[in-house]
Amino acid sequence: MNILFICLGNICRSPMAEGAMKKILENMHMADNHFVDSCGFESYHLGEAPYKMAQQTAWKHNIDISQQRQRLFSQTDFDKFDRIFIMDSNNYRLVNLQKRTESDMLKVDYLYNMVKPKQNISIPDPWGGTYQDFEHAFDMIWNACHKIGEKLMINSM
Ligand code: 4NP
């Protein structure tokens, strides 16, 4: 399965999600069966590595995201990916603006709906915040990615 994580900047939340999901799949010996990527909407940090505080937060959990590079969402991502996970309501609005047909949006869901289905709870943007804010976002992301891993294992995604 091809899984895409999206946030606004693609330098904090979605890179941590990409790293967490890859680590979980590695731990489950399922990394070869799935493709994981991330992207964003803001071009301020195009081509850059994830923000230092995101890198350090991921590294605390033995996840190296330093090789990731910022890229923008493209409409072709609707074709390339089977599932697209967004972090918050603004991300949802921005993806929705780019849909070509209603069926594009059937692939899109709030990441935290994997933990609390249908509640559309946002994973708060830690950009400009404290290490505690990054850790809080990471915790939510980790738990949601774990649920994705469990669903992939039983083929229910
Ligand atoms: P992210 O946080 O969406 O979790 O990557 C942000 C990082 C940078 C910006 C916005 C959000 N920015 O506008 O530069």
Coordinates of N, CA and C and ligand atoms in Angstrom, one line a residue:
M1 N 0.8 -1.2 0.0 CA 0.0 0.0 0.0 C 0.9 1.3 0.0
N2 N 0.4 2.3 -0.7 CA 1.2 3.6 -0.7 C 0.5 4.6 0.2
I3 N 1.2 5.1 1.2 CA 0.6 5.9 2.3 C 1.3 7.3 2.3
L4 N 0.5 8.3 2.2 CA 1.0 9.7 2.2 C 0.5 10.4 3.5
F5 N 1.5 11.1 4.1 CA 1.1 12.0 5.3 C 1.3 13.4 4.8
I6 N 0.3 14.3 5.2 CA 0.4 15.7 4.8 C 0.2 16.6 6.0
C7 N 1.0 17.6 6.0 CA 0.7 18.7 7.0 C 1.0 20.0 6.2
L8 N 1.0 21.1 6.9 CA 1.1 22.4 6.2 C 2.5 22.7 5.7
G9 N 3.5 22.5 6.6 CA 4.9 22.9 6.2 C 5.7 21.7 5.7
N10 N 5.3 20.5 6.0 CA 6.1 19.3 5.7 C 7.5 19.4 6.3
I11 N 7.6 20.1 7.5 CA 8.9 20.1 8.2 C 8.8 19.7 9.6
C12 N 7.5 19.5 10.1 CA 7.3 19.1 11.5 C 6.5 17.8 11.6
R13 N 5.2 17.9 11.5 CA 4.3 16.7 11.8 C 4.4 15.6 10.7
S14 N 4.2 16.0 9.4 CA 4.2 14.9 8.5 C 5.6 14.2 8.3
P15 N 6.7 14.9 8.5 CA 8.0 14.1 8.5 C 8.1 13.2 9.7
M16 N 7.6 13.6 10.9 CA 7.6 12.7 12.0 C 6.7 11.5 11.7
A17 N 5.5 11.8 11.1 CA 4.6 10.7 10.7 C 5.3 9.7 9.7
E18 N 5.9 10.2 8.7 CA 6.6 9.4 7.8 C 7.6 8.5 8.5
G19 N 8.4 9.1 9.4 CA 9.5 8.4 10.1 C 8.9 7.4 11.0
A20 N 7.8 7.7 11.8 CA 7.2 6.8 12.7 C 6.6 5.6 12.0
M21 N 5.9 5.9 10.8 CA 5.2 4.8 10.1 C 6.3 3.8 9.5
K22 N 7.4 4.4 9.0 CA 8.5 3.5 8.5 C 9.1 2.7 9.6
K23 N 9.3 3.3 10.8 CA 9.8 2.5 11.9 C 8.9 1.4 12.3
I24 N 7.6 1.7 12.4 CA 6.6 0.7 12.8 C 6.6 -0.4 11.8
L25 N 6.6 -0.1 10.5 CA 6.6 -1.1 9.5 C 7.9 -2.0 9.5
E26 N 9.0 -1.3 9.8 CA 10.3 -2.1 10.0 C 10.2 -3.0 11.1
N27 N 9.7 -2.5 12.3 CA 9.5 -3.4 13.5 C 8.6 -4.6 13.2
M28 N 7.7 -4.4 12.3 CA 6.7 -5.5 12.0 C 7.2 -6.3 10.8
H29 N 8.4 -6.0 10.3 CA 9.0 -6.7 9.1 C 8.0 -6.6 7.9
M30 N 7.4 -5.4 7.8 CA 6.5 -5.2 6.7 C 6.9 -4.0 5.8
A31 N 8.2 -3.5 6.0 CA 8.6 -2.3 5.3 C 8.7 -2.5 3.8
D32 N 9.0 -3.7 3.4 CA 9.2 -3.9 1.9 C 7.9 -3.9 1.2
N33 N 6.8 -4.1 1.9 CA 5.5 -4.2 1.2 C 4.7 -2.9 1.1
H34 N 5.3 -1.8 1.7 CA 4.5 -0.6 1.7 C 5.5 0.6 1.3
F35 N 4.9 1.6 0.7 CA 5.6 2.8 0.4 C 5.0 4.0 1.2
V36 N 5.9 4.7 1.9 CA 5.5 5.8 2.8 C 6.2 7.1 2.4
D37 N 5.4 8.2 2.3 CA 6.0 9.5 2.0 C 5.2 10.6 2.7
S38 N 5.7 11.8 2.6 CA 5.0 13.0 3.2 C 5.2 14.2 2.4
C39 N 4.4 15.2 2.5 CA 4.5 16.4 1.8 C 3.7 17.5 2.5
G40 N 3.7 18.7 1.9 CA 3.0 19.8 2.6 C 2.5 20.8 1.5
F41 N 2.0 22.0 2.0 CA 1.5 23.0 1.2 C 2.3 24.3 1.1
E42 N 3.1 24.6 2.1 CA 3.8 25.8 2.2 C 5.2 25.6 1.5
S43 N 5.6 26.5 0.7 CA 6.9 26.3 0.0 C 8.0 27.0 0.6
Y44 N 7.8 27.6 1.8 CA 8.9 28.4 2.5 C 10.1 27.6 2.7
H45 N 10.0 26.3 2.9 CA 11.1 25.4 3.3 C 11.4 24.3 2.2
L46 N 11.0 24.6 1.0 CA 11.1 23.7 -0.1 C 12.5 23.0 -0.1
G47 N 12.6 21.7 -0.2 CA 13.8 21.0 -0.4 C 14.7 20.9 0.9
E48 N 14.1 21.5 2.0 CA 14.9 21.5 3.3 C 14.7 20.2 4.1
A49 N 15.6 19.9 4.9 CA 15.4 18.8 5.9 C 14.4 19.2 6.9
P50 N 13.8 18.2 7.7 CA 12.8 18.6 8.7 C 13.4 19.6 9.7
Y51 N 12.5 20.3 10.3 CA 12.9 21.3 11.4 C 13.7 20.6 12.5
K52 N 14.7 21.3 13.0 CA 15.6 20.6 14.0 C 14.8 20.0 15.2
M53 N 13.8 20.7 15.7 CA 13.0 20.2 16.9 C 12.3 18.9 16.5
A54 N 11.8 18.8 15.3 CA 11.1 17.6 14.8 C 12.2 16.5 14.7
Q55 N 13.3 16.8 14.1 CA 14.4 15.8 14.0 C 14.8 15.3 15.4
Q56 N 15.0 16.2 16.4 CA 15.4 15.8 17.7 C 14.3 15.0 18.4
T57 N 13.1 15.4 18.2 CA 12.0 14.6 18.9 C 11.9 13.2 18.3
A58 N 12.0 13.1 17.0 CA 12.0 11.8 16.4 C 13.2 10.9 16.8
W59 N 14.4 11.6 16.9 CA 15.6 10.9 17.3 C 15.5 10.4 18.7
K60 N 14.8 11.1 19.6 CA 14.6 10.6 21.0 C 13.9 9.3 21.0
H61 N 13.2 9.0 19.9 CA 12.5 7.7 19.7 C 13.2 6.8 18.7
N62 N 14.5 7.1 18.6 CA 15.3 6.2 17.7 C 14.9 6.2 16.2
I63 N 14.3 7.4 15.8 CA 13.9 7.5 14.4 C 14.7 8.6 13.8
D64 N 15.4 8.3 12.7 CA 16.2 9.3 12.0 C 15.4 9.8 10.8
I65 N 15.0 11.1 10.9 CA 14.3 11.7 9.7 C 15.1 12.7 9.0
S66 N 16.4 12.8 9.3 CA 17.3 13.8 8.8 C 17.4 13.8 7.2
Q67 N 17.2 12.6 6.6 CA 17.4 12.5 5.2 C 16.1 13.0 4.4
Q68 N 15.0 13.2 5.1 CA 13.8 13.6 4.4 C 14.0 15.0 3.8
R69 N 13.3 15.3 2.7 CA 13.3 16.7 2.1 C 11.9 17.2 1.9
Q70 N 11.7 18.5 2.1 CA 10.4 19.0 2.0 C 9.9 19.0 0.6
R71 N 8.7 18.6 0.3 CA 8.1 18.7 -1.0 C 6.6 19.2 -0.9
L72 N 6.1 19.7 -2.0 CA 4.7 20.1 -2.0 C 3.8 19.0 -2.5
F73 N 2.5 19.1 -2.0 CA 1.5 18.2 -2.5 C 1.2 18.5 -3.9
S74 N 0.9 17.5 -4.7 CA 0.5 17.6 -6.1 C -0.7 16.8 -6.4
Q75 N -1.5 17.2 -7.3 CA -2.7 16.4 -7.6 C -2.4 15.0 -8.0
T76 N -1.2 14.8 -8.6 CA -0.8 13.4 -9.0 C -0.7 12.5 -7.7
D77 N -0.6 13.1 -6.6 CA -0.5 12.3 -5.3 C -1.8 11.6 -5.1
F78 N -2.9 12.1 -5.6 CA -4.2 11.4 -5.6 C -4.1 10.0 -6.3
D79 N -3.3 10.0 -7.4 CA -3.2 8.8 -8.2 C -2.1 7.8 -7.6
K80 N -1.1 8.4 -7.0 CA 0.1 7.6 -6.5 C -0.2 6.9 -5.2
F81 N -1.1 7.5 -4.4 CA -1.3 7.0 -3.0 C -2.7 6.3 -2.8
D82 N -2.7 5.3 -2.0 CA -3.9 4.6 -1.7 C -4.6 5.2 -0.5
R83 N -3.8 5.7 0.4 CA -4.4 6.4 1.6 C -3.6 7.7 1.8
I84 N -4.3 8.8 2.2 CA -3.7 10.1 2.4 C -4.2 10.6 3.8
F85 N -3.2 10.8 4.7 CA -3.6 11.2 6.0 C -3.2 12.6 6.3
I86 N -4.1 13.4 6.7 CA -3.9 14.8 7.0 C -3.9 15.0 8.6
M87 N -3.3 16.2 9.0 CA -3.2 16.4 10.4 C -4.3 17.2 11.0
D88 N -4.8 18.2 10.2 CA -5.8 19.1 10.9 C -6.8 19.6 9.8
S89 N -7.8 20.4 10.3 CA -8.9 20.8 9.4 C -8.4 21.7 8.3
N90 N -7.3 22.5 8.6 CA -6.8 23.3 7.5 C -6.2 22.5 6.4
N91 N -5.5 21.5 6.8 CA -4.9 20.5 5.8 C -6.0 19.9 4.9
Y92 N -7.1 19.5 5.6 CA -8.2 18.9 4.9 C -8.8 19.9 3.9
R93 N -9.0 21.1 4.3 CA -9.5 22.2 3.4 C -8.6 22.3 2.2
L94 N -7.3 22.3 2.4 CA -6.4 22.6 1.3 C -6.3 21.4 0.4
V95 N -6.4 20.2 0.9 CA -6.4 19.0 0.0 C -7.7 19.0 -0.8
N96 N -8.8 19.3 -0.1 CA -10.1 19.3 -0.8 C -10.2 20.3 -1.9
L97 N -9.5 21.5 -1.8 CA -9.4 22.5 -2.8 C -8.8 21.9 -4.1
Q98 N -7.9 20.9 -3.9 CA -7.2 20.3 -5.1 C -7.8 19.1 -5.7
K99 N -8.9 18.6 -5.1 CA -9.5 17.4 -5.6 C -10.0 17.6 -7.1
R100 N -9.9 16.6 -7.9 CA -10.4 16.6 -9.2 C -11.8 16.1 -9.3
T101 N -12.0 15.0 -8.5 CA -13.4 14.4 -8.4 C -13.6 14.1 -6.9
E102 N -14.9 13.8 -6.6 CA -15.2 13.4 -5.2 C -14.5 12.2 -4.8
S103 N -14.2 11.3 -5.8 CA -13.5 10.0 -5.4 C -12.1 10.3 -4.9
D104 N -11.4 11.4 -5.3 CA -10.1 11.7 -4.8 C -10.2 11.8 -3.3
M105 N -11.2 12.4 -2.7 CA -11.3 12.6 -1.3 C -11.6 11.3 -0.5
L106 N -12.0 10.3 -1.2 CA -12.3 9.0 -0.4 C -11.1 8.4 0.2
K107 N -9.9 8.8 -0.4 CA -8.6 8.3 0.2 C -8.1 9.1 1.4
V108 N -8.8 10.3 1.6 CA -8.2 11.3 2.6 C -8.9 11.1 3.9
D109 N -8.1 11.1 5.0 CA -8.8 11.1 6.3 C -7.8 11.8 7.3
Y110 N -8.4 12.2 8.4 CA -7.6 12.8 9.5 C -6.8 11.6 10.1
L111 N -5.5 11.9 10.3 CA -4.7 10.8 10.9 C -5.2 10.3 12.2
Y112 N -5.6 11.2 13.1 CA -6.1 10.8 14.4 C -7.4 10.1 14.4
N113 N -8.1 10.0 13.3 CA -9.3 9.2 13.2 C -8.9 7.7 13.3
M114 N -7.6 7.4 13.1 CA -7.2 6.0 13.3 C -7.3 5.6 14.7
V115 N -7.2 6.6 15.6 CA -7.3 6.3 17.1 C -8.7 6.5 17.5
K116 N -9.3 7.7 17.2 CA -10.6 8.0 17.6 C -11.5 8.2 16.3
P117 N -12.0 7.1 15.8 CA -12.7 7.2 14.5 C -13.8 8.3 14.4
K118 N -13.8 8.9 13.2 CA -14.8 9.9 12.8 C -14.9 11.1 13.7
Q119 N -13.9 11.4 14.6 CA -14.0 12.6 15.4 C -13.3 13.8 14.8
N120 N -12.5 13.5 13.8 CA -11.8 14.6 13.1 C -11.0 15.5 14.1
I121 N -10.3 14.8 15.0 CA -9.5 15.5 15.9 C -8.2 15.9 15.2
S122 N -7.8 17.2 15.4 CA -6.5 17.7 14.8 C -5.3 17.3 15.6
I123 N -4.2 17.1 15.0 CA -2.9 17.0 15.6 C -2.3 18.4 15.6
P124 N -2.2 19.0 16.8 CA -1.8 20.4 16.8 C -0.4 20.7 16.2
D125 N -0.3 21.8 15.5 CA 0.9 22.2 14.8 C 1.9 22.6 15.9
P126 N 3.1 21.9 16.0 CA 4.0 22.3 17.1 C 5.0 23.4 16.6
W127 N 4.9 23.8 15.3 CA 5.8 24.8 14.8 C 5.8 26.1 15.6
G128 N 6.9 26.6 16.1 CA 7.0 27.8 17.0 C 6.7 27.4 18.4
G129 N 6.5 26.2 18.7 CA 6.2 25.8 20.1 C 7.4 25.2 20.8
T130 N 7.1 24.5 22.0 CA 8.2 24.0 22.8 C 8.4 22.5 22.5
Y131 N 9.5 22.0 23.1 CA 9.7 20.5 22.9 C 8.6 19.7 23.4
Q132 N 7.9 20.2 24.4 CA 6.7 19.5 24.9 C 5.6 19.4 23.8
D133 N 5.5 20.5 23.1 CA 4.5 20.5 22.0 C 4.9 19.5 20.9
F134 N 6.2 19.4 20.6 CA 6.6 18.4 19.6 C 6.4 17.0 20.1
E135 N 6.7 16.8 21.4 CA 6.5 15.5 22.0 C 5.0 15.1 22.0
H136 N 4.2 16.1 22.3 CA 2.7 15.8 22.3 C 2.2 15.4 20.9
A137 N 2.7 16.1 19.9 CA 2.3 15.8 18.5 C 2.9 14.4 18.1
F138 N 4.2 14.2 18.5 CA 4.8 12.9 18.2 C 3.9 11.7 18.8
D139 N 3.5 11.9 20.1 CA 2.7 10.8 20.7 C 1.5 10.5 20.0
M140 N 0.7 11.6 19.6 CA -0.5 11.4 18.8 C -0.2 10.7 17.5
I141 N 0.9 11.1 16.8 CA 1.2 10.5 15.5 C 1.6 9.1 15.7
W142 N 2.4 8.8 16.7 CA 2.9 7.4 16.9 C 1.7 6.5 17.2
N143 N 0.8 6.9 18.0 CA -0.4 6.1 18.3 C -1.2 5.8 17.1
A144 N -1.4 6.8 16.3 CA -2.2 6.7 15.0 C -1.5 5.8 14.0
C145 N -0.1 5.9 13.9 CA 0.6 5.1 13.0 C 0.6 3.6 13.4
H146 N 0.6 3.4 14.7 CA 0.5 2.1 15.2 C -0.8 1.4 14.8
K147 N -1.9 2.2 14.9 CA -3.2 1.7 14.4 C -3.1 1.3 12.9
I148 N -2.5 2.2 12.2 CA -2.3 1.9 10.7 C -1.6 0.6 10.5
G149 N -0.5 0.4 11.3 CA 0.3 -0.9 11.2 C -0.6 -2.1 11.5
E150 N -1.4 -1.9 12.6 CA -2.3 -3.1 13.0 C -3.2 -3.4 11.9
K151 N -3.8 -2.4 11.3 CA -4.8 -2.6 10.2 C -4.1 -3.2 9.0
L152 N -2.9 -2.7 8.7 CA -2.2 -3.3 7.5 C -1.9 -4.8 7.7
M153 N -1.6 -5.1 9.0 CA -1.3 -6.5 9.3 C -2.5 -7.4 9.0
I154 N -3.7 -6.9 9.3 CA -4.9 -7.8 9.1 C -5.6 -7.4 7.8
N155 N -4.9 -6.6 6.9 CA -5.4 -6.3 5.6 C -6.8 -5.6 5.7
S156 N -6.9 -4.7 6.7 CA -8.3 -4.0 6.8 C -8.2 -2.5 6.5
M157 N -7.2 -2.1 5.7 CA -7.2 -0.7 5.3 C -7.7 -0.5 3.9
Ligands
4NP1 P1 4.1 21.5 10.0 O1 4.5 22.9 10.8 O2 2.9 21.8 9.2 O3 3.8 20.5 11.1 O4 5.3 21.1 9.2 C1 4.7 24.0 10.0 C2 6.0 24.3 9.7 C3 6.3 25.5 9.0 C4 5.3 26.3 8.5 C5 4.0 26.0 8.8 C6 3.7 24.8 9.6 N1 5.6 27.4 7.8 O5 4.7 28.2 7.4 O6 6.8 27.7 7.5

